[in-house]
Amino acid sequence: MTTLPIRAALVLTLLFVAVTGLAFPAVVWAVGRVAFPEQAAGSLLRDADGRVVGSKLLGQNFSRPEYFHPRPSAAGAGYDAASSGGTNLGPTSDKLVHGILDDPRTKDVDESFLGFGDVAKRYREENGLAADAWIPADAATRSASGLDPDISPGNAELQLARVAKARGLDAGHVRRLVAAHTGERWLGLVGEPRVNVLELNLALDRAK
């Protein structure tokens, strides 16, 4: 009498393992590979030589003047995909606003942290802006993931003159490249317009 419920439980367990652990993942994998091959492979981007240089879903650091710069990052030492995360600092945090200096007593660890005021100052200096010039929030604040692949169109516009000058390109040509790599709101309602930094910088390299 007791063997029947045990047998039924074992059969159901094996059935659910087969369906949820094998069949369902296999179907999802197959549909993804067939219907969305690019996304299923990680939305990888390649340079002019066909080498994979990153994913359009993950931000990476660009600091040279001939490239558009991404949003500041607090992921690990910066843009570390293995250590994604924000600062976890509140809006009233003195460290967030003013930053801290490195402790000379710990030579193997760099505890320095730029406050968003210092980040904003550096951004203005890099782009030849006045000390009191308005800049968008994403130019001076770190995101929750530290790996944002996009910047706002306003951020890109403020960097445009620097990039065009460094590359010897016409500003109008660079502006057209920015427009070509600007994503709009989904269905015209959801999200905000955004510029993918890696895609744009690769397009600039191809345009030289």
mmCIF file of N, CA and C in Angstrom, residues 56-57 70 148-153 178 180-183 193-202:
data_model
loop_
_atom_site.group_PDB
_atom_site.id
_atom_site.type_symbol
_atom_site.label_atom_id
_atom_site.label_comp_id
_atom_site.label_asym_id
_atom_site.label_seq_id
_atom_site.Cartn_x
_atom_site.Cartn_y
_atom_site.Cartn_z
ATOM 1 N N LYS A 56 28.016 44.830 -26.726
ATOM 2 C CA LYS A 56 27.323 46.120 -26.695
ATOM 3 C C LYS A 56 26.453 46.274 -25.451
ATOM 4 N N LEU A 57 26.394 45.213 -24.635
ATOM 5 C CA LEU A 57 25.627 45.270 -23.392
ATOM 6 C C LEU A 57 26.484 45.611 -22.184
ATOM 7 N N PRO A 70 32.856 56.631 -21.486
ATOM 8 C CA PRO A 70 31.621 56.099 -20.908
ATOM 9 C C PRO A 70 31.275 56.777 -19.593
ATOM 10 N N ASP A 148 27.390 50.296 -17.385
ATOM 11 C CA ASP A 148 26.464 50.852 -18.366
ATOM 12 C C ASP A 148 27.155 51.004 -19.724
ATOM 13 N N PRO A 149 26.567 50.455 -20.789
ATOM 14 C CA PRO A 149 27.196 50.580 -22.105
ATOM 15 C C PRO A 149 26.860 51.890 -22.811
ATOM 16 N N ASP A 150 25.881 52.621 -22.286
ATOM 17 C CA ASP A 150 25.366 53.792 -22.980
ATOM 18 C C ASP A 150 25.602 55.078 -22.197
ATOM 19 N N ILE A 151 25.606 56.185 -22.921
ATOM 20 C CA ILE A 151 25.577 57.516 -22.323
ATOM 21 C C ILE A 151 24.413 58.278 -22.944
ATOM 22 N N SER A 152 24.045 59.378 -22.336
ATOM 23 C CA SER A 152 22.947 60.181 -22.863
ATOM 24 C C SER A 152 23.411 60.963 -24.091
ATOM 25 N N PRO A 153 22.486 61.307 -25.000
ATOM 26 C CA PRO A 153 22.868 62.147 -26.143
ATOM 27 C C PRO A 153 23.489 63.474 -25.715
ATOM 28 N N VAL A 178 27.182 59.898 -34.228
ATOM 29 C CA VAL A 178 26.486 59.833 -32.939
ATOM 30 C C VAL A 178 25.005 59.554 -33.162
ATOM 31 N N ALA A 180 23.607 58.100 -35.668
ATOM 32 C CA ALA A 180 23.415 56.750 -36.202
ATOM 33 C C ALA A 180 23.491 55.693 -35.117
ATOM 34 N N HIS A 181 24.122 56.007 -33.989
ATOM 35 C CA HIS A 181 24.268 55.030 -32.911
ATOM 36 C C HIS A 181 23.501 55.447 -31.660
ATOM 37 N N THR A 182 22.472 56.249 -31.876
ATOM 38 C CA THR A 182 21.593 56.659 -30.785
ATOM 39 C C THR A 182 20.317 55.831 -30.829
ATOM 40 N N GLY A 183 20.043 55.128 -29.745
ATOM 41 C CA GLY A 183 18.816 54.354 -29.646
ATOM 42 C C GLY A 183 17.695 55.205 -29.079
ATOM 43 N N PRO A 193 16.442 58.111 -24.748
ATOM 44 C CA PRO A 193 17.425 58.008 -25.837
ATOM 45 C C PRO A 193 18.819 57.762 -25.267
ATOM 46 N N ARG A 194 19.631 56.975 -25.964
ATOM 47 C CA ARG A 194 20.930 56.568 -25.426
ATOM 48 C C ARG A 194 21.904 56.333 -26.574
ATOM 49 N N VAL A 195 23.169 56.522 -26.277
ATOM 50 C CA VAL A 195 24.229 56.330 -27.269
ATOM 51 C C VAL A 195 25.132 55.205 -26.787
ATOM 52 N N ASN A 196 25.290 54.158 -27.601
ATOM 53 C CA ASN A 196 26.156 53.050 -27.222
ATOM 54 C C ASN A 196 27.609 53.441 -27.479
ATOM 55 N N VAL A 197 28.396 53.521 -26.418
ATOM 56 C CA VAL A 197 29.754 54.055 -26.510
ATOM 57 C C VAL A 197 30.672 53.154 -27.331
ATOM 58 N N LEU A 198 30.630 51.855 -27.096
ATOM 59 C CA LEU A 198 31.529 50.952 -27.816
ATOM 60 C C LEU A 198 31.202 50.927 -29.301
ATOM 61 N N GLU A 199 29.926 50.837 -29.644
ATOM 62 C CA GLU A 199 29.547 50.846 -31.060
ATOM 63 C C GLU A 199 29.989 52.143 -31.735
ATOM 64 N N LEU A 200 29.799 53.259 -31.048
ATOM 65 C CA LEU A 200 30.180 54.553 -31.617
ATOM 66 C C LEU A 200 31.689 54.655 -31.812
ATOM 67 N N ASN A 201 32.459 54.213 -30.838
ATOM 68 C CA ASN A 201 33.918 54.291 -30.963
ATOM 69 C C ASN A 201 34.446 53.374 -32.060
ATOM 70 N N LEU A 202 33.828 52.214 -32.231
ATOM 71 C CA LEU A 202 34.226 51.336 -33.332
ATOM 72 C C LEU A 202 33.910 51.982 -34.678
#
